[in-house]
Coordinates of C-alpha atoms and ligand atoms in Angstrom, one line a residue:
X15 CA 0.0 -17.1 -16.4
X16 CA -0.8 -13.7 -17.2
X17 CA -4.6 -15.2 -16.3
X18 CA -4.4 -12.3 -13.9
X19 CA -3.7 -9.9 -16.5
X20 CA -7.1 -9.7 -17.7
X21 CA -6.5 -8.1 -21.0
X22 CA -10.2 -8.4 -22.9
X23 CA -11.1 -6.4 -19.6
X24 CA -8.5 -4.3 -18.4
X25 CA -7.8 -2.9 -22.2
X26 CA -11.5 -3.4 -23.1
X27 CA -12.8 0.0 -25.1
X28 CA -14.9 2.4 -22.3
X29 CA -17.9 1.1 -24.6
X30 CA -17.9 -2.1 -23.4
X31 CA -16.6 -1.6 -20.0
X32 CA -19.7 0.7 -19.6
X33 CA -21.9 -1.9 -21.1
X34 CA -20.5 -3.9 -18.4
X35 CA -20.9 -2.0 -15.6
X36 CA -24.5 -0.4 -16.6
X37 CA -25.5 -4.4 -16.4
X38 CA -24.1 -5.1 -13.7
X39 CA -25.4 -2.0 -12.0
X40 CA -29.1 -2.3 -12.5
X41 CA -28.0 -5.8 -11.5
X42 CA -26.4 -4.9 -8.1
X43 CA -29.1 -1.9 -7.2
X44 CA -32.2 -5.0 -7.3
X45 CA -29.9 -7.4 -4.9
X46 CA -29.6 -4.4 -2.8
X47 CA -32.9 -3.2 -2.5
X48 CA -34.0 -6.6 -2.2
X49 CA -31.2 -7.8 1.3
X50 CA -30.5 -4.1 2.6
X51 CA -33.8 -3.0 4.1
X52 CA -31.3 0.0 5.7
X53 CA -30.6 1.6 1.9
X54 CA -33.8 0.7 0.9
X55 CA -35.3 2.9 3.2
X56 CA -32.8 5.3 1.7
X57 CA -33.9 4.8 -1.6
X58 CA -37.9 4.8 -0.8
X59 CA -36.6 8.5 1.1
X60 CA -35.7 9.7 -2.2
X61 CA -38.7 8.0 -4.0
X62 CA -36.6 5.5 -5.8
X63 CA -37.3 2.0 -6.7
X64 CA -35.1 -0.2 -8.5
X65 CA -36.7 0.9 -12.1
X66 CA -35.4 4.2 -11.8
X67 CA -31.8 2.9 -12.7
X68 CA -31.5 1.9 -15.8
X69 CA -27.7 2.0 -16.2
X70 CA -24.7 4.8 -15.3
X71 CA -26.5 7.6 -16.1
X72 CA -29.1 7.7 -13.6
X73 CA -26.5 6.6 -10.8
X74 CA -26.5 10.4 -9.1
X75 CA -29.8 9.3 -8.5
X76 CA -28.9 6.8 -5.8
X77 CA -28.4 8.3 -2.3
X78 CA -24.8 8.8 -0.4
X79 CA -23.6 5.6 1.6
X80 CA -21.5 7.5 4.1
X81 CA -19.1 6.2 7.5
X82 CA -21.6 7.0 9.8
X83 CA -24.1 5.0 7.4
X84 CA -21.5 2.3 8.7
X85 CA -21.2 3.1 11.9
X86 CA -24.9 3.1 13.1
X87 CA -25.9 0.1 11.2
X88 CA -22.5 -1.7 12.7
X89 CA -22.6 -4.7 12.9
X90 CA -25.0 -6.4 10.5
X91 CA -27.4 -3.6 9.1
X92 CA -25.7 -3.7 6.0
X93 CA -25.0 -7.1 4.9
X94 CA -26.6 -8.4 1.5
X95 CA -26.6 -11.5 2.4
X96 CA -27.4 -14.4 5.2
X97 CA -24.6 -15.2 7.9
X98 CA -24.6 -18.5 6.9
X99 CA -23.2 -17.2 3.4
X100 CA -20.6 -15.2 4.9
X101 CA -17.1 -16.9 5.4
X102 CA -15.2 -14.3 6.4
X103 CA -15.1 -10.1 7.8
X104 CA -12.5 -7.4 8.2
X105 CA -12.6 -4.3 10.1
X106 CA -10.9 -1.0 9.9
X107 CA -8.5 0.2 12.4
X108 CA -10.8 2.4 13.8
X109 CA -8.6 5.7 14.3
X110 CA -11.0 7.5 12.8
X111 CA -13.9 6.8 15.2
X112 CA -16.0 3.1 16.1
X113 CA -14.7 0.2 13.8
X114 CA -16.3 -0.9 10.7
X115 CA -16.5 -4.6 9.9
X116 CA -17.2 -5.9 6.6
X117 CA -18.7 -9.1 5.3
X118 CA -17.5 -12.0 2.3
X119 CA -19.2 -14.6 0.4
X120 CA -16.1 -17.1 -0.9
X121 CA -17.7 -15.1 -3.9
X122 CA -16.8 -12.1 -3.0
X123 CA -12.6 -13.2 -1.6
X124 CA -12.2 -14.7 -4.8
X125 CA -12.8 -11.6 -6.9
X126 CA -10.8 -9.5 -4.3
X127 CA -7.9 -11.4 -4.4
X128 CA -8.2 -11.2 -8.5
X129 CA -8.0 -8.0 -8.3
X130 CA -4.4 -8.1 -6.0
X131 CA -3.4 -10.8 -8.5
X132 CA -3.9 -8.0 -11.4
X133 CA -2.1 -5.4 -9.3
X134 CA 0.8 -8.2 -8.6
X135 CA 0.7 -8.9 -12.2
X136 CA 1.0 -4.7 -13.3
X137 CA 4.0 -4.8 -10.9
X138 CA 5.8 -7.4 -13.5
X139 CA 5.0 -10.4 -10.6
X140 CA 4.5 -13.7 -11.9
X141 CA 5.2 -17.7 -11.1
X142 CA 8.9 -17.6 -10.5
X143 CA 8.1 -14.5 -8.0
X144 CA 9.0 -14.6 -4.8
X145 CA 6.7 -12.3 -3.1
X146 CA 7.2 -10.9 0.5
X147 CA 3.7 -9.7 2.2
X148 CA 4.6 -7.5 5.7
X149 CA 0.8 -6.1 5.3
X150 CA -0.5 -7.0 8.9
X151 CA -2.2 -10.2 8.6
X152 CA -5.8 -10.2 11.0
X153 CA -8.6 -7.9 11.1
X154 CA -6.4 -5.5 8.4
X155 CA -7.1 -6.1 5.0
X156 CA -3.7 -5.9 3.7
X157 CA -2.2 -9.2 4.5
X158 CA -4.8 -11.7 3.6
X159 CA -5.4 -9.7 0.2
X160 CA -2.2 -9.6 -1.1
X161 CA -1.1 -13.3 -0.1
X162 CA -4.2 -14.5 -1.7
X163 CA -3.4 -12.5 -4.9
X164 CA 0.1 -13.4 -4.7
X165 CA -1.0 -17.2 -4.3
X166 CA -3.0 -16.6 -7.7
X167 CA -0.6 -15.5 -10.0
X168 CA 1.7 -18.4 -8.8
X169 CA 4.1 -16.3 -6.7
X170 CA 6.2 -18.1 -3.6
X171 CA 4.3 -16.2 -0.9
X172 CA 5.7 -15.4 2.8
X173 CA 3.0 -14.4 4.8
X174 CA 5.4 -12.3 7.4
X175 CA 2.6 -9.8 8.7
X176 CA 4.1 -6.7 9.9
X177 CA 7.0 -6.2 12.7
X178 CA 10.0 -8.0 13.6
X179 CA 12.4 -6.7 11.1
X180 CA 15.0 -9.0 12.2
X181 CA 13.4 -11.8 11.2
X182 CA 11.8 -10.0 7.7
X183 CA 15.7 -9.4 6.6
X184 CA 16.5 -12.9 6.9
X185 CA 13.8 -14.1 5.0
X186 CA 14.3 -11.8 2.4
X187 CA 18.4 -12.4 1.9
X188 CA 18.0 -16.0 2.3
X189 CA 15.1 -17.1 0.0
X190 CA 15.7 -13.6 -1.8
X191 CA 12.7 -12.1 -2.0
X192 CA 12.2 -10.4 -5.3
X193 CA 8.4 -9.0 -4.1
X194 CA 7.8 -6.5 -1.4
X195 CA 4.6 -6.1 0.3
X196 CA 3.9 -3.4 2.9
X197 CA 3.1 0.3 3.9
X198 CA 5.3 2.7 2.3
X199 CA 6.3 3.8 5.8
X200 CA 7.5 -0.2 6.7
X201 CA 9.4 -0.2 3.2
X202 CA 11.2 2.6 4.3
X203 CA 12.1 1.4 8.0
X204 CA 13.5 -1.9 6.2
X205 CA 15.7 0.1 3.5
X206 CA 17.0 1.9 6.6
X207 CA 17.7 -1.3 8.2
X208 CA 19.3 -2.7 5.2
X209 CA 21.3 -0.3 5.2
X210 CA 23.1 -0.1 8.5
X211 CA 23.2 -4.1 8.6
X212 CA 25.1 -3.6 5.4
X213 CA 22.7 -6.1 3.6
X214 CA 22.3 -4.1 -0.2
X215 CA 24.0 -6.1 -2.0
X216 CA 22.4 -9.8 -0.8
X217 CA 18.8 -8.0 -1.7
X218 CA 17.0 -9.1 -4.7
X219 CA 13.9 -7.4 -4.9
X220 CA 12.5 -6.1 -7.9
X221 CA 9.8 -5.1 -7.2
X222 CA 7.7 -3.2 -4.3
X223 CA 3.8 -2.6 -3.9
X224 CA 2.7 0.0 -1.3
X225 CA -0.3 1.2 0.3
X226 CA -3.0 2.0 3.0
X227 CA -1.0 5.4 3.6
X228 CA -0.7 8.8 1.5
X229 CA 2.9 8.8 0.2
X230 CA 4.4 11.3 -1.9
X231 CA 6.6 11.1 -4.9
X232 CA 9.7 11.9 -3.2
X233 CA 8.9 9.2 -1.2
X234 CA 8.5 7.1 -3.9
X235 CA 11.8 8.3 -5.3
X236 CA 14.0 7.1 -2.1
X237 CA 12.7 3.9 -1.6
X238 CA 13.4 3.2 -5.2
X239 CA 16.7 4.4 -4.9
X240 CA 17.9 2.9 -1.7
X241 CA 16.2 -0.8 -2.5
X242 CA 16.7 -0.6 -6.2
X243 CA 13.3 -1.4 -7.0
X244 CA 10.4 0.1 -9.0
X245 CA 8.0 1.2 -6.2
X246 CA 4.3 0.5 -7.0
X247 CA 1.2 2.4 -5.5
X248 CA -1.7 0.3 -4.8
X249 CA -5.5 1.5 -2.8
X250 CA -8.3 0.3 -1.3
X251 CA -10.0 -0.1 2.0
X252 CA -11.9 -2.4 4.4
X253 CA -15.2 -1.3 3.1
X254 CA -14.8 -1.8 -0.6
X255 CA -12.4 -5.6 0.0
X256 CA -9.7 -4.3 0.6
X257 CA -6.5 -4.0 -1.4
X258 CA -7.0 -4.0 -5.1
X259 CA -9.5 -1.3 -5.9
X260 CA -6.9 0.0 -7.8
X261 CA -3.1 -0.2 -8.9
X262 CA -0.3 1.0 -11.0
X263 CA 1.1 -0.6 -13.8
X264 CA 4.5 0.5 -15.2
X265 CA 4.2 3.7 -16.3
X266 CA 3.6 5.0 -12.5
X267 CA 1.1 7.7 -13.1
X268 CA -2.2 7.4 -11.1
X269 CA -3.3 3.5 -10.4
X270 CA -5.8 2.0 -12.4
X271 CA -9.5 1.1 -11.1
X272 CA -10.4 -1.9 -11.8
X273 CA -14.0 -0.7 -13.0
X274 CA -15.4 -4.2 -14.1
X275 CA -16.2 -4.6 -10.0
X276 CA -16.2 -0.6 -8.7
X277 CA -17.7 2.5 -10.3
X278 CA -15.9 5.3 -9.7
X279 CA -17.3 9.1 -9.3
X280 CA -15.6 12.5 -7.8
X281 CA -17.7 14.8 -5.9
X282 CA -17.4 17.9 -4.4
X283 CA -17.4 17.3 -0.4
X284 CA -19.4 20.0 0.4
X285 CA -22.1 20.2 -1.9
X286 CA -22.4 16.4 -2.7
X287 CA -22.6 17.9 -6.7
X288 CA -20.6 15.2 -9.4
X289 CA -17.5 16.7 -10.9
X290 CA -15.9 15.7 -14.3
X291 CA -13.1 13.9 -15.1
X292 CA -9.4 15.9 -14.0
X293 CA -11.4 17.9 -11.3
X294 CA -10.3 17.1 -7.7
X295 CA -12.6 16.0 -5.6
X296 CA -14.1 13.1 -3.1
X297 CA -13.1 9.4 -4.6
X298 CA -16.7 8.1 -4.4
X299 CA -17.2 4.3 -5.0
X300 CA -20.1 1.9 -6.0
X301 CA -19.2 -1.8 -5.8
X302 CA -20.3 -4.0 -8.9
X303 CA -19.9 -6.9 -7.3
X304 CA -19.8 -7.4 -3.8
X305 CA -21.8 -9.7 -2.6
X306 CA -22.2 -9.8 1.2
X307 CA -21.2 -6.0 1.7
X308 CA -22.7 -4.7 -1.3
X309 CA -21.9 -0.2 -1.0
X310 CA -23.3 1.9 -3.3
X311 CA -22.4 5.5 -3.7
X312 CA -19.8 5.2 -1.0
X313 CA -18.1 8.2 0.2
X314 CA -14.2 7.5 0.9
X315 CA -12.8 10.7 2.1
X316 CA -10.3 10.4 0.0
X317 CA -9.3 13.3 -1.9
X318 CA -8.2 12.8 -5.9
X319 CA -8.6 13.8 -9.4
X320 CA -9.7 10.7 -12.3
X321 CA -8.1 10.7 -15.6
X322 CA -9.2 8.7 -18.6
X323 CA -7.2 7.8 -22.2
X324 CA -5.6 4.4 -23.1
X325 CA -2.2 4.3 -21.0
X326 CA 0.7 3.3 -22.3
X327 CA 0.5 0.1 -20.5
X328 CA -2.3 -0.7 -22.9
X329 CA -4.8 -0.9 -20.1
X330 CA -8.1 1.6 -19.9
X331 CA -9.6 1.7 -16.2
X332 CA -9.5 5.0 -15.4
X333 CA -6.9 6.2 -12.8
X334 CA -6.8 7.8 -9.7
X335 CA -4.5 9.8 -8.6
X336 CA -2.8 9.6 -5.1
X337 CA -4.8 10.3 -3.1
X338 CA -3.5 13.3 -0.8
X339 CA -4.8 11.5 2.2
X340 CA -8.5 11.5 3.6
X341 CA -10.9 14.5 3.5
X342 CA -10.2 14.1 7.4
X343 CA -6.5 14.1 7.5
X344 CA -6.5 17.3 6.3
X345 CA -5.2 19.8 8.6
X346 CA -6.7 23.6 8.9
X347 CA -4.3 25.8 11.1
X348 CA -4.7 29.4 10.8
X349 CA -7.2 28.9 8.3
X350 CA -4.9 27.1 5.9
X351 CA -5.6 24.1 4.6
X352 CA -2.8 21.6 5.1
X353 CA -2.0 18.0 4.2
X354 CA 0.7 16.1 5.7
X355 CA 2.1 15.1 1.9
X356 CA 2.7 18.6 1.4
X357 CA 4.8 19.1 4.3
X358 CA 6.6 15.4 3.4
X359 CA 7.3 16.7 -0.3
X360 CA 9.2 19.4 1.3
X361 CA 10.9 17.8 4.0
X362 CA 12.2 15.1 1.2
X363 CA 12.9 17.2 -1.4
X364 CA 15.4 19.4 1.0
X365 CA 17.3 15.9 1.5
X366 CA 15.3 15.3 5.0
X367 CA 13.8 11.3 5.3
X368 CA 10.2 10.5 6.4
X369 CA 11.2 10.8 9.6
X370 CA 8.4 13.7 11.1
X371 CA 6.3 14.2 13.3
X372 CA 3.6 17.4 12.7
X373 CA 2.1 18.8 16.2
X374 CA -0.9 21.2 15.8
X375 CA -1.9 23.5 19.1
X376 CA -3.9 26.5 19.9
X377 CA -1.9 28.9 22.2
X378 CA -3.4 32.2 22.7
X379 CA -6.2 31.6 20.8
X380 CA -4.0 31.3 17.6
X381 CA -2.8 27.4 16.0
X382 CA 0.5 26.8 15.6
X383 CA 2.4 24.1 13.3
X384 CA 5.6 22.4 14.3
X385 CA 7.3 19.7 12.1
X386 CA 9.7 17.8 14.0
X387 CA 12.3 16.2 11.4
X388 CA 14.9 13.4 12.3
X389 CA 18.7 14.3 10.7
X390 CA 20.3 12.0 8.7
X391 CA 23.2 10.4 9.9
X392 CA 25.5 12.6 7.7
X393 CA 23.7 15.6 8.3
X394 CA 23.9 15.0 12.4
X395 CA 27.9 14.2 12.1
X396 CA 29.0 17.1 9.1
X397 CA 26.8 19.9 9.8
X398 CA 26.7 19.7 14.3
X399 CA 27.3 23.9 14.4
X400 CA 24.5 24.5 12.0
X401 CA 21.3 23.5 12.7
X402 CA 19.8 26.6 13.4
X403 CA 20.8 27.6 9.9
X404 CA 19.2 24.5 8.3
X405 CA 15.8 24.7 10.4
X406 CA 15.8 27.9 8.9
X407 CA 16.0 26.5 5.4
X408 CA 12.7 24.3 6.2
X409 CA 11.5 27.2 7.9
X410 CA 11.1 29.0 4.5
X411 CA 10.7 26.4 2.5
X412 CA 7.4 25.5 4.0
X413 CA 6.0 28.4 4.3
X414 CA 6.7 29.0 0.5
X415 CA 4.8 25.4 0.2
X416 CA 2.0 26.3 2.2
X417 CA 1.8 30.3 2.9
X418 CA 2.0 29.7 6.8
X419 CA 5.1 29.9 8.9
X420 CA 5.6 26.1 10.6
X421 CA 8.0 26.3 13.4
X422 CA 11.2 23.6 12.7
X423 CA 12.7 21.7 14.8
X424 CA 15.9 19.4 14.0
X425 CA 16.4 16.1 16.2
X426 CA 19.0 13.5 16.9
X427 CA 18.5 10.5 13.9
X428 CA 16.4 7.9 15.4
X429 CA 14.9 9.8 17.7
X430 CA 10.9 9.4 15.5
X431 CA 9.7 5.7 15.9
X432 CA 9.2 4.2 13.1
X433 CA 6.3 2.4 11.7
X434 CA 5.7 -1.0 10.9
X435 CA 2.2 -0.3 9.3
X436 CA 0.3 2.8 8.9
X437 CA 2.4 5.8 10.2
X438 CA 0.8 8.2 12.9
X439 CA 2.4 11.4 11.4
X440 CA 0.2 14.0 13.2
X441 CA -0.7 15.3 16.6
X442 CA -3.4 17.5 16.9
X443 CA -3.3 18.9 20.6
X444 CA -6.5 21.1 19.6
X445 CA -9.1 17.9 18.9
X446 CA -7.6 16.3 22.6
Ligands
DLL703 O1 -5.5 0.3 3.8 C1 -6.4 -1.4 2.6 C2 -5.0 -1.2 2.0 C3 -4.5 -2.5 2.1 C4 -4.9 -0.5 0.4 C5 -3.2 -2.5 1.9 C6 -3.4 -1.1 0.2 C7 -2.5 -1.7 1.0 P1 -8.3 0.4 5.3 O2 -7.6 0.4 6.7 O3 -9.7 0.2 5.5 O4 -7.9 -0.2 4.3 O5 -7.7 2.3 5.1 C8 -8.6 2.8 3.7 O6 -6.3 4.1 3.3 O7 -9.2 5.4 2.7 C9 -7.2 5.4 2.6 O8 -7.0 7.1 3.2 C10 -5.9 5.0 2.9 N1 -5.1 4.7 1.7 C11 -5.3 3.6 1.5 N2 -4.6 2.9 0.3 C12 -3.8 4.1 0.3 C13 -3.0 4.8 -1.3 C14 -6.3 -0.6 3.8 N3 -2.4 4.1 -2.1 C15 -8.0 4.2 3.8 N4 -2.6 6.4 -0.9 C16 -8.6 4.7 2.5 C17 -3.2 7.1 -0.2 C18 -4.2 5.0 1.1 N5 -3.9 6.7 0.8

């Protein structure tokens, strides 16, 4: 069944992968030129024809695509196939503006599910596993993507979708699920509910495949400990199919990008200049095999680092670090760049859980940053008289990490709303 551990591709020499990418890139540029007038116009504006792209060395010549392009071309403007050849759409949640719609042929779905199957195999999955998929189904790609991957691997697939925690736990215990797929924030919520109901001994989980939102190493350790599992990161975005663009292996030190389907670049988000491996910047993807929605040089706005070299798992695919969140998730407070994931790391290091809310405001022409953090049950009952001291300790830990004053408010357990999908951690009142 290790059909979805495609050793000849996942562990191929860098030269062989490059050869495959060159060949697929030339074909894909021609496909886009012939079928996507929106992008052809962008190429023409730069005086380019498909003949100018003979290999990856020429990739930098091609124009970028951004989310604004996708919105401008909404809904059908970037399709590479006729509607009659497409069988599905998915869509982003539209949290940062108008929704983006992506199209799929049956072949696109097939390759996407292969990518998700690779992720499940890399997390130790095989046909003996019971895979509980609690990502949302529907327009969101998480449910369908992992569901398809799980079928391909041959796992018994539980298509739960998100929410209804009681039912999730009932199936998890009755059917003895071994792999859990959901957002890290929902995994933390499920873990909390398992402990509250005294179900820890009835849980047979061995691995979790968590993604769709930024999560810290500290949160990973917390979830692993509380569920007794190994937690694997998975990354992807609707515009490029969905989950499975990259995935973690047993090494847990970055996510292998499926380089037979995607070319990754890191650019300086301000100038667009391509940066060398090992430098932090914005991740840009070129899809090599997608037919219906073939995006070239798509700017993800996700900030990360690429690292090459053979991994101890045997795979040679380039690795991306955990994205710190999108460049547009980054808060600028009093001129300082702040990523919510940095705050999360400090909270967990100091013994709190990832139940927090960040509120940014502007008072008397000056930015304010407040973090509301939930106390754990033990903290709450043992330290009632010491809350001010605990708040002060967090204020200094956050100052050491961010360099600015952050107001901290400790709140009683269970006062911050739990998330069943992607958690909304930041309220920026300056934008309201
Ligand atoms: O979140 C696809 C997905 C589903 C990925 C299930 C993994 C698991 P979108 O809703 O289009 O698609 O959101 C894509 O989410 O650009 C990142 O900013 C963020 N994101 C996705 N995976 C991760 C991750 C799905 N592992 C956007 N770590 C991306 C950090 C992630 N951020």
